mmCIF file of C-alpha atoms and ligand atoms in Angstrom:
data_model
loop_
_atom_site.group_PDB
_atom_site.id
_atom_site.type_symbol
_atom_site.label_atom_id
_atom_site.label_comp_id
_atom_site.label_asym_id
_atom_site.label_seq_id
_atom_site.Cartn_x
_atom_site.Cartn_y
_atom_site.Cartn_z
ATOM 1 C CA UNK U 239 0.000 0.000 0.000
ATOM 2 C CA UNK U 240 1.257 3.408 -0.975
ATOM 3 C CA UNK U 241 0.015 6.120 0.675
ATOM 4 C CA UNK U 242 -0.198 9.916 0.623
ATOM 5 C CA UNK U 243 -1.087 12.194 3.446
ATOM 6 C CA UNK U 244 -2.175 15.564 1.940
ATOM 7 C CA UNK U 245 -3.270 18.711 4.709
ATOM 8 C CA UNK U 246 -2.467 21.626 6.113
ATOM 9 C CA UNK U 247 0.144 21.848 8.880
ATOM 10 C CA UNK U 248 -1.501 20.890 12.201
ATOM 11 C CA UNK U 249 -4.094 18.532 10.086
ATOM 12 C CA UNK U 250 -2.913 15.609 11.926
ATOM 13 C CA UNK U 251 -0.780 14.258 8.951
ATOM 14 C CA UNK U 252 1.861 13.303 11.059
ATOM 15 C CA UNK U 253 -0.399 11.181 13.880
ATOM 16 C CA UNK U 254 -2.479 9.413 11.606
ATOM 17 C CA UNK U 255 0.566 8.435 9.615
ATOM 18 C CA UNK U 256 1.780 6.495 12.965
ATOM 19 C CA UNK U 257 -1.198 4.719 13.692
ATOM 20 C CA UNK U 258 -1.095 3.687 9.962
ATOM 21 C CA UNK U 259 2.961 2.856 9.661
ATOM 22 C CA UNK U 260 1.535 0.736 13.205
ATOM 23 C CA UNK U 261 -1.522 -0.787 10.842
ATOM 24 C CA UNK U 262 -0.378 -1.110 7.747
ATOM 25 C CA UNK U 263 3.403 -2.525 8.669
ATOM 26 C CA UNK U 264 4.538 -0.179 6.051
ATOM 27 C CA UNK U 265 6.838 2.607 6.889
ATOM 28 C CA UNK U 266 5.937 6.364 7.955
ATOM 29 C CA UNK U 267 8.248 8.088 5.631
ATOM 30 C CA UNK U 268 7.804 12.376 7.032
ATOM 31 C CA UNK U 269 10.170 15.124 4.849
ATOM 32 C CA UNK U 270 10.060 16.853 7.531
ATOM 33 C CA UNK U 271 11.146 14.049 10.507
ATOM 34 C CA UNK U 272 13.790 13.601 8.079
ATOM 35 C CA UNK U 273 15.157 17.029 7.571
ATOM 36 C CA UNK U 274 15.137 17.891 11.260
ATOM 37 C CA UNK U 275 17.077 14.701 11.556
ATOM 38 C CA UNK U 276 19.287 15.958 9.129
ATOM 39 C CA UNK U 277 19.195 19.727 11.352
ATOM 40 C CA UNK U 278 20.489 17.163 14.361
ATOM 41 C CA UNK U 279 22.804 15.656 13.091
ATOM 42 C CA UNK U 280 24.598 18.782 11.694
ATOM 43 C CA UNK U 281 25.296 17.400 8.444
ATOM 44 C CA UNK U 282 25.957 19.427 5.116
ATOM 45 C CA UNK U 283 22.000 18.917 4.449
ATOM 46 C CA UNK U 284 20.565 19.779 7.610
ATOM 47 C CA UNK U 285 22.739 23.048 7.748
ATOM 48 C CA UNK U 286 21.325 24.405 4.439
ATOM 49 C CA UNK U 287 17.661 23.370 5.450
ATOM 50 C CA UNK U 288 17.971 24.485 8.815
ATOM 51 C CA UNK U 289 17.618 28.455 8.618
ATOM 52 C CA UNK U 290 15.126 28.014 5.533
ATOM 53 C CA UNK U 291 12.979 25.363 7.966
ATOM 54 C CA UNK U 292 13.092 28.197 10.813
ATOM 55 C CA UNK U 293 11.592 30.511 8.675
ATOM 56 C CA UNK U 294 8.302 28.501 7.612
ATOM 57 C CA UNK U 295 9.610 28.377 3.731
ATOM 58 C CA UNK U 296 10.279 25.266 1.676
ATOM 59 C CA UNK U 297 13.470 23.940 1.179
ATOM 60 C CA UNK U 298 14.552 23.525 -1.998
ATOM 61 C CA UNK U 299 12.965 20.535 -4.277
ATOM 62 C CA UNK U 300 16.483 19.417 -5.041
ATOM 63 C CA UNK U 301 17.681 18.525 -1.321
ATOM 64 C CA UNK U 302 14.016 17.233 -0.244
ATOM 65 C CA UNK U 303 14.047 14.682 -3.634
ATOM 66 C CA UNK U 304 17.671 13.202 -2.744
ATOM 67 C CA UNK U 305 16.914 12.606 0.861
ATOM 68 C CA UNK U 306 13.288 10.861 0.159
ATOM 69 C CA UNK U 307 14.788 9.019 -3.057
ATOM 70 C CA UNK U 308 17.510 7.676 -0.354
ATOM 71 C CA UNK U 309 14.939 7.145 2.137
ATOM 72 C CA UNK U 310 12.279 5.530 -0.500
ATOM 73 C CA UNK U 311 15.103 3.547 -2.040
ATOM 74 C CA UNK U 312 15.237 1.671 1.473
ATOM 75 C CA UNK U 313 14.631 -1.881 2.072
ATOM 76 C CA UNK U 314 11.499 -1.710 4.033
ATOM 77 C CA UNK U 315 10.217 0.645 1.673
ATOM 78 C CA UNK U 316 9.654 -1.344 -0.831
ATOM 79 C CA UNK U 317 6.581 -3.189 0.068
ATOM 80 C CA UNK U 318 4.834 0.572 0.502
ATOM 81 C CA UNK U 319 4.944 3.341 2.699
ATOM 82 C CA UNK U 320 3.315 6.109 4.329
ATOM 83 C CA UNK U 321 4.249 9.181 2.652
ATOM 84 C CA UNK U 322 4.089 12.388 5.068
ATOM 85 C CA UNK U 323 5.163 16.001 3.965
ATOM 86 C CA UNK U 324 5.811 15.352 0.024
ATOM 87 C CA UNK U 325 5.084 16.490 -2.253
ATOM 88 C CA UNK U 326 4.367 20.297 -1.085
ATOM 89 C CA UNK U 327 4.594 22.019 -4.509
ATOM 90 C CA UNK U 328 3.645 20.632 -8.299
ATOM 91 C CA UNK U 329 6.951 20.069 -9.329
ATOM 92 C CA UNK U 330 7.504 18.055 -6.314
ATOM 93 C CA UNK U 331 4.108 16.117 -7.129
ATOM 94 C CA UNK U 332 6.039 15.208 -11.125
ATOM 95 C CA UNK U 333 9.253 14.274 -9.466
ATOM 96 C CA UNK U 334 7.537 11.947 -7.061
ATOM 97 C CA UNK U 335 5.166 10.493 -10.184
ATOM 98 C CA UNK U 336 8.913 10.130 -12.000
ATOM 99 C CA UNK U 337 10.632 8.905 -9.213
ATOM 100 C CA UNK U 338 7.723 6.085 -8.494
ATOM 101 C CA UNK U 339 7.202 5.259 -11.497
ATOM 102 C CA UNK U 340 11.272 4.451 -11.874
ATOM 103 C CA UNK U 341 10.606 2.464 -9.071
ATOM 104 C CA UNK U 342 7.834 0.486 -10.469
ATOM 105 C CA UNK U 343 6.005 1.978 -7.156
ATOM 106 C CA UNK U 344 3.105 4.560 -7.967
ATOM 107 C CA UNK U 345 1.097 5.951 -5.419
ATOM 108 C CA UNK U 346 -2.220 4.365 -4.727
ATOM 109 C CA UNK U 347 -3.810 6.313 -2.286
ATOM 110 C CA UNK U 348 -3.934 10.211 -1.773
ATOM 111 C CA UNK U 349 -5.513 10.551 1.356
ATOM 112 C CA UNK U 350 -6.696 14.719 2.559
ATOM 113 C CA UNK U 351 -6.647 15.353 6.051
ATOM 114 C CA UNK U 352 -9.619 18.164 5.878
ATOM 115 C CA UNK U 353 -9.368 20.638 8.916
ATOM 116 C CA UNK U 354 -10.651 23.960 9.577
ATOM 117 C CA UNK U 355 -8.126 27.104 9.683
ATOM 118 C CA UNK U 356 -9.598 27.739 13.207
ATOM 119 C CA UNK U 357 -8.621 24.297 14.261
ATOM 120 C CA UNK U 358 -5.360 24.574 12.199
ATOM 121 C CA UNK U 359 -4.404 27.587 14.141
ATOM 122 C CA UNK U 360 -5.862 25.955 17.398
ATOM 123 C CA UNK U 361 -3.764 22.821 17.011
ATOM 124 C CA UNK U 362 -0.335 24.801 16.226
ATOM 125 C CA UNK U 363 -0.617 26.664 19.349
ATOM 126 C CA UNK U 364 -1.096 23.794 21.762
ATOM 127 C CA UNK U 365 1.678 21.689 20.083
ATOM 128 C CA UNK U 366 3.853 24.898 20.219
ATOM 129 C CA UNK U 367 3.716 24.540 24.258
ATOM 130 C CA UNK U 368 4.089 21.303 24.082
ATOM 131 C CA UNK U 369 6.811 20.258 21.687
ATOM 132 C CA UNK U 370 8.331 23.577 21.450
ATOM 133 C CA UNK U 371 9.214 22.875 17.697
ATOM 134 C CA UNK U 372 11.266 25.531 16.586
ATOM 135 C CA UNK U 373 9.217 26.306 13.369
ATOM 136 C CA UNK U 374 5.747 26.291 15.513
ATOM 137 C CA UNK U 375 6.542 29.708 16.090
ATOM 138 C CA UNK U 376 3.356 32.448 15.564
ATOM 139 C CA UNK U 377 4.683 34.204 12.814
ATOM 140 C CA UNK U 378 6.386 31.517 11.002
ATOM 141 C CA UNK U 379 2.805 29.469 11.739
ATOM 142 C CA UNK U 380 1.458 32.224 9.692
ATOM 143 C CA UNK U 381 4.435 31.810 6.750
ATOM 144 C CA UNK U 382 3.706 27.522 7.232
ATOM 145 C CA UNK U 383 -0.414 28.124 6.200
ATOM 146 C CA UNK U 384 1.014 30.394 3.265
ATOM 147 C CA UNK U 385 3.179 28.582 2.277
ATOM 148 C CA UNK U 386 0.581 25.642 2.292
ATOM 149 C CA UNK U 387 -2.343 27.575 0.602
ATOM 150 C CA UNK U 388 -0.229 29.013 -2.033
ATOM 151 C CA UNK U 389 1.842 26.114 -2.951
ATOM 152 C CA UNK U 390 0.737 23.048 -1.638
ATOM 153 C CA UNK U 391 -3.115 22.883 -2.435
ATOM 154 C CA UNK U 392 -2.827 22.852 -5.604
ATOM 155 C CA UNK U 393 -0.823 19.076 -5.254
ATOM 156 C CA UNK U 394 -4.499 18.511 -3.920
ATOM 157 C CA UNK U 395 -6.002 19.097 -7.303
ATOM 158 C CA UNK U 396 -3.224 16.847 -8.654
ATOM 159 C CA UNK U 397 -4.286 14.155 -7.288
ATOM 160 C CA UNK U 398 -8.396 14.385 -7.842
ATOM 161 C CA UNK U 399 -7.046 14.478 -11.781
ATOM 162 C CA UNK U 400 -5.203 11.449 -11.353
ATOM 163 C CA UNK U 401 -8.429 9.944 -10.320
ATOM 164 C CA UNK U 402 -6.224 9.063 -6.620
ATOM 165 C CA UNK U 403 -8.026 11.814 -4.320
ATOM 166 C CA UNK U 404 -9.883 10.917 -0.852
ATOM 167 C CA UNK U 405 -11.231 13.256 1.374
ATOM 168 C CA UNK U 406 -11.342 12.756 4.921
ATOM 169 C CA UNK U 407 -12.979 15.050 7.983
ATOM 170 C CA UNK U 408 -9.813 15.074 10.022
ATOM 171 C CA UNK U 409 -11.781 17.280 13.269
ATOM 172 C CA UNK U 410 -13.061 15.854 16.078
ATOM 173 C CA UNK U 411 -10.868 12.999 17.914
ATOM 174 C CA UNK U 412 -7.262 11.239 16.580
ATOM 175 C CA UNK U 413 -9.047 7.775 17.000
ATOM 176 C CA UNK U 414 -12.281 9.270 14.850
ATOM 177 C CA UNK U 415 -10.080 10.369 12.163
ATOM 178 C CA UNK U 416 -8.025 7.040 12.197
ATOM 179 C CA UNK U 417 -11.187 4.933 12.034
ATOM 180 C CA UNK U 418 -12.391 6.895 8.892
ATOM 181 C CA UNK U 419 -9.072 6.352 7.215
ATOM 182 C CA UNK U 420 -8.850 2.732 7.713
ATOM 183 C CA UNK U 421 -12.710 2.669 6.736
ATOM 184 C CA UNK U 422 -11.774 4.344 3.450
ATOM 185 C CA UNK U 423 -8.960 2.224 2.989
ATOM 186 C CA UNK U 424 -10.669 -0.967 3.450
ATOM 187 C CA UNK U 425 -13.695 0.153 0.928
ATOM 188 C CA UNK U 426 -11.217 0.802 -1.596
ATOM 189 C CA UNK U 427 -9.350 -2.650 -1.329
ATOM 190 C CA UNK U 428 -12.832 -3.768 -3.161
ATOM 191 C CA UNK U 429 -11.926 -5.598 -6.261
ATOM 192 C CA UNK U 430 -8.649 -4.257 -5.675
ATOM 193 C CA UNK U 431 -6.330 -7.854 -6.173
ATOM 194 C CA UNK U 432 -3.107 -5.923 -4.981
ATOM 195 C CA UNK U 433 -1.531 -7.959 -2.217
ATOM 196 C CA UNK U 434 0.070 -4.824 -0.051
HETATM 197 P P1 LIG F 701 6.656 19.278 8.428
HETATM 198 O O1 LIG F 701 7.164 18.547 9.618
HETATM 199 O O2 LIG F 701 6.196 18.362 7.325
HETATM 200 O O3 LIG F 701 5.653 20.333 8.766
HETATM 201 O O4 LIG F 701 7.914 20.050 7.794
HETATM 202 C C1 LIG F 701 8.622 21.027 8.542
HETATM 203 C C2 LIG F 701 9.407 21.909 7.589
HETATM 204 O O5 LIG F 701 10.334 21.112 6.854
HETATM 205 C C3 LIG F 701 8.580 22.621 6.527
HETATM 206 O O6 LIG F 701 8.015 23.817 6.999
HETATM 207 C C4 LIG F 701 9.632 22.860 5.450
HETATM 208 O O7 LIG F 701 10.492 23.920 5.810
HETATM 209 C C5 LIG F 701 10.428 21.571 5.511
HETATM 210 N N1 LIG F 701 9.865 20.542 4.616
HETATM 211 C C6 LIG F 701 9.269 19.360 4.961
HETATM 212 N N2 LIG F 701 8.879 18.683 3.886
HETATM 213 C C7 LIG F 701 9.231 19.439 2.812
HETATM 214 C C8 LIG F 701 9.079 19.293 1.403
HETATM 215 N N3 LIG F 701 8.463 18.235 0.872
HETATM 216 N N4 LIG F 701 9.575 20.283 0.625
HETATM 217 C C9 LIG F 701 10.198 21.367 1.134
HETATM 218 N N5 LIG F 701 10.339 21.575 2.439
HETATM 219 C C10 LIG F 701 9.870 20.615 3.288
#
Protein backbone atom coordinates (compact mmCIF):
# COMPACT_ATOMS: atom_id res chain seq x y z
CA UNK A 1 0.00 0.00 0.00
CA UNK A 2 1.26 3.41 -0.98
CA UNK A 3 0.02 6.12 0.68
CA UNK A 4 -0.20 9.92 0.62
CA UNK A 5 -1.09 12.19 3.45
CA UNK A 6 -2.18 15.56 1.94
CA UNK A 7 -3.27 18.71 4.71
CA UNK A 8 -2.47 21.63 6.11
CA UNK A 9 0.14 21.85 8.88
CA UNK A 10 -1.50 20.89 12.20
CA UNK A 11 -4.09 18.53 10.09
CA UNK A 12 -2.91 15.61 11.93
CA UNK A 13 -0.78 14.26 8.95
CA UNK A 14 1.86 13.30 11.06
CA UNK A 15 -0.40 11.18 13.88
CA UNK A 16 -2.48 9.41 11.61
CA UNK A 17 0.57 8.43 9.62
CA UNK A 18 1.78 6.50 12.96
CA UNK A 19 -1.20 4.72 13.69
CA UNK A 20 -1.10 3.69 9.96
CA UNK A 21 2.96 2.86 9.66
CA UNK A 22 1.54 0.74 13.20
CA UNK A 23 -1.52 -0.79 10.84
CA UNK A 24 -0.38 -1.11 7.75
CA UNK A 25 3.40 -2.52 8.67
CA UNK A 26 4.54 -0.18 6.05
CA UNK A 27 6.84 2.61 6.89
CA UNK A 28 5.94 6.36 7.96
CA UNK A 29 8.25 8.09 5.63
CA UNK A 30 7.80 12.38 7.03
CA UNK A 31 10.17 15.12 4.85
CA UNK A 32 10.06 16.85 7.53
CA UNK A 33 11.15 14.05 10.51
CA UNK A 34 13.79 13.60 8.08
CA UNK A 35 15.16 17.03 7.57
CA UNK A 36 15.14 17.89 11.26
CA UNK A 37 17.08 14.70 11.56
CA UNK A 38 19.29 15.96 9.13
CA UNK A 39 19.19 19.73 11.35
CA UNK A 40 20.49 17.16 14.36
CA UNK A 41 22.80 15.66 13.09
CA UNK A 42 24.60 18.78 11.69
CA UNK A 43 25.30 17.40 8.44
CA UNK A 44 25.96 19.43 5.12
CA UNK A 45 22.00 18.92 4.45
CA UNK A 46 20.56 19.78 7.61
CA UNK A 47 22.74 23.05 7.75
CA UNK A 48 21.32 24.41 4.44
CA UNK A 49 17.66 23.37 5.45
CA UNK A 50 17.97 24.49 8.82
CA UNK A 51 17.62 28.45 8.62
CA UNK A 52 15.13 28.01 5.53
CA UNK A 53 12.98 25.36 7.97
CA UNK A 54 13.09 28.20 10.81
CA UNK A 55 11.59 30.51 8.67
CA UNK A 56 8.30 28.50 7.61
CA UNK A 57 9.61 28.38 3.73
CA UNK A 58 10.28 25.27 1.68
CA UNK A 59 13.47 23.94 1.18
CA UNK A 60 14.55 23.53 -2.00
CA UNK A 61 12.97 20.53 -4.28
CA UNK A 62 16.48 19.42 -5.04
CA UNK A 63 17.68 18.52 -1.32
CA UNK A 64 14.02 17.23 -0.24
CA UNK A 65 14.05 14.68 -3.63
CA UNK A 66 17.67 13.20 -2.74
CA UNK A 67 16.91 12.61 0.86
CA UNK A 68 13.29 10.86 0.16
CA UNK A 69 14.79 9.02 -3.06
CA UNK A 70 17.51 7.68 -0.35
CA UNK A 71 14.94 7.15 2.14
CA UNK A 72 12.28 5.53 -0.50
CA UNK A 73 15.10 3.55 -2.04
CA UNK A 74 15.24 1.67 1.47
CA UNK A 75 14.63 -1.88 2.07
CA UNK A 76 11.50 -1.71 4.03
CA UNK A 77 10.22 0.64 1.67
CA UNK A 78 9.65 -1.34 -0.83
CA UNK A 79 6.58 -3.19 0.07
CA UNK A 80 4.83 0.57 0.50
CA UNK A 81 4.94 3.34 2.70
CA UNK A 82 3.32 6.11 4.33
CA UNK A 83 4.25 9.18 2.65
CA UNK A 84 4.09 12.39 5.07
CA UNK A 85 5.16 16.00 3.97
CA UNK A 86 5.81 15.35 0.02
CA UNK A 87 5.08 16.49 -2.25
CA UNK A 88 4.37 20.30 -1.08
CA UNK A 89 4.59 22.02 -4.51
CA UNK A 90 3.64 20.63 -8.30
CA UNK A 91 6.95 20.07 -9.33
CA UNK A 92 7.50 18.05 -6.31
CA UNK A 93 4.11 16.12 -7.13
CA UNK A 94 6.04 15.21 -11.12
CA UNK A 95 9.25 14.27 -9.47
CA UNK A 96 7.54 11.95 -7.06
CA UNK A 97 5.17 10.49 -10.18
CA UNK A 98 8.91 10.13 -12.00
CA UNK A 99 10.63 8.90 -9.21
CA UNK A 100 7.72 6.08 -8.49
CA UNK A 101 7.20 5.26 -11.50
CA UNK A 102 11.27 4.45 -11.87
CA UNK A 103 10.61 2.46 -9.07
CA UNK A 104 7.83 0.49 -10.47
CA UNK A 105 6.00 1.98 -7.16
CA UNK A 106 3.10 4.56 -7.97
CA UNK A 107 1.10 5.95 -5.42
CA UNK A 108 -2.22 4.36 -4.73
CA UNK A 109 -3.81 6.31 -2.29
CA UNK A 110 -3.93 10.21 -1.77
CA UNK A 111 -5.51 10.55 1.36
CA UNK A 112 -6.70 14.72 2.56
CA UNK A 113 -6.65 15.35 6.05
CA UNK A 114 -9.62 18.16 5.88
CA UNK A 115 -9.37 20.64 8.92
CA UNK A 116 -10.65 23.96 9.58
CA UNK A 117 -8.13 27.10 9.68
CA UNK A 118 -9.60 27.74 13.21
CA UNK A 119 -8.62 24.30 14.26
CA UNK A 120 -5.36 24.57 12.20
CA UNK A 121 -4.40 27.59 14.14
CA UNK A 122 -5.86 25.95 17.40
CA UNK A 123 -3.76 22.82 17.01
CA UNK A 124 -0.34 24.80 16.23
CA UNK A 125 -0.62 26.66 19.35
CA UNK A 126 -1.10 23.79 21.76
CA UNK A 127 1.68 21.69 20.08
CA UNK A 128 3.85 24.90 20.22
CA UNK A 129 3.72 24.54 24.26
CA UNK A 130 4.09 21.30 24.08
CA UNK A 131 6.81 20.26 21.69
CA UNK A 132 8.33 23.58 21.45
CA UNK A 133 9.21 22.87 17.70
CA UNK A 134 11.27 25.53 16.59
CA UNK A 135 9.22 26.31 13.37
CA UNK A 136 5.75 26.29 15.51
CA UNK A 137 6.54 29.71 16.09
CA UNK A 138 3.36 32.45 15.56
CA UNK A 139 4.68 34.20 12.81
CA UNK A 140 6.39 31.52 11.00
CA UNK A 141 2.81 29.47 11.74
CA UNK A 142 1.46 32.22 9.69
CA UNK A 143 4.43 31.81 6.75
CA UNK A 144 3.71 27.52 7.23
CA UNK A 145 -0.41 28.12 6.20
CA UNK A 146 1.01 30.39 3.27
CA UNK A 147 3.18 28.58 2.28
CA UNK A 148 0.58 25.64 2.29
CA UNK A 149 -2.34 27.57 0.60
CA UNK A 150 -0.23 29.01 -2.03
CA UNK A 151 1.84 26.11 -2.95
CA UNK A 152 0.74 23.05 -1.64
CA UNK A 153 -3.11 22.88 -2.44
CA UNK A 154 -2.83 22.85 -5.60
CA UNK A 155 -0.82 19.08 -5.25
CA UNK A 156 -4.50 18.51 -3.92
CA UNK A 157 -6.00 19.10 -7.30
CA UNK A 158 -3.22 16.85 -8.65
CA UNK A 159 -4.29 14.16 -7.29
CA UNK A 160 -8.40 14.38 -7.84
CA UNK A 161 -7.05 14.48 -11.78
CA UNK A 162 -5.20 11.45 -11.35
CA UNK A 163 -8.43 9.94 -10.32
CA UNK A 164 -6.22 9.06 -6.62
CA UNK A 165 -8.03 11.81 -4.32
CA UNK A 166 -9.88 10.92 -0.85
CA UNK A 167 -11.23 13.26 1.37
CA UNK A 168 -11.34 12.76 4.92
CA UNK A 169 -12.98 15.05 7.98
CA UNK A 170 -9.81 15.07 10.02
CA UNK A 171 -11.78 17.28 13.27
CA UNK A 172 -13.06 15.85 16.08
CA UNK A 173 -10.87 13.00 17.91
CA UNK A 174 -7.26 11.24 16.58
CA UNK A 175 -9.05 7.78 17.00
CA UNK A 176 -12.28 9.27 14.85
CA UNK A 177 -10.08 10.37 12.16
CA UNK A 178 -8.02 7.04 12.20
CA UNK A 179 -11.19 4.93 12.03
CA UNK A 180 -12.39 6.89 8.89
CA UNK A 181 -9.07 6.35 7.22
CA UNK A 182 -8.85 2.73 7.71
CA UNK A 183 -12.71 2.67 6.74
CA UNK A 184 -11.77 4.34 3.45
CA UNK A 185 -8.96 2.22 2.99
CA UNK A 186 -10.67 -0.97 3.45
CA UNK A 187 -13.69 0.15 0.93
CA UNK A 188 -11.22 0.80 -1.60
CA UNK A 189 -9.35 -2.65 -1.33
CA UNK A 190 -12.83 -3.77 -3.16
CA UNK A 191 -11.93 -5.60 -6.26
CA UNK A 192 -8.65 -4.26 -5.67
CA UNK A 193 -6.33 -7.85 -6.17
CA UNK A 194 -3.11 -5.92 -4.98
CA UNK A 195 -1.53 -7.96 -2.22
CA UNK A 196 0.07 -4.82 -0.05
P1 LIG B 1 6.66 19.28 8.43
O1 LIG B 1 7.16 18.55 9.62
O2 LIG B 1 6.20 18.36 7.33
O3 LIG B 1 5.65 20.33 8.77
O4 LIG B 1 7.91 20.05 7.79
C1 LIG B 1 8.62 21.03 8.54
C2 LIG B 1 9.41 21.91 7.59
O5 LIG B 1 10.33 21.11 6.85
C3 LIG B 1 8.58 22.62 6.53
O6 LIG B 1 8.02 23.82 7.00
C4 LIG B 1 9.63 22.86 5.45
O7 LIG B 1 10.49 23.92 5.81
C5 LIG B 1 10.43 21.57 5.51
N1 LIG B 1 9.86 20.54 4.62
C6 LIG B 1 9.27 19.36 4.96
N2 LIG B 1 8.88 18.68 3.89
C7 LIG B 1 9.23 19.44 2.81
C8 LIG B 1 9.08 19.29 1.40
N3 LIG B 1 8.46 18.24 0.87
N4 LIG B 1 9.57 20.28 0.62
C9 LIG B 1 10.20 21.37 1.13
N5 LIG B 1 10.34 21.58 2.44
C10 LIG B 1 9.87 20.61 3.29
Amino acid sequence: MRIVLLGAPGSGKGTQAKRLEASLTRPHVSTGDLLRAAVAAKTALGLKAAEVMERGELVSDELVLGILAERLGEKDACAGFILDGFPRNLAQAEALDKLLEELQQPVEHAILIDVRAESIIERLAKRAELEGRADDTAETVRRRLDVYREQTAPVVEYFREQGKLSMVDGEGDIDDVAARITGLLRSGEDGDDDEG
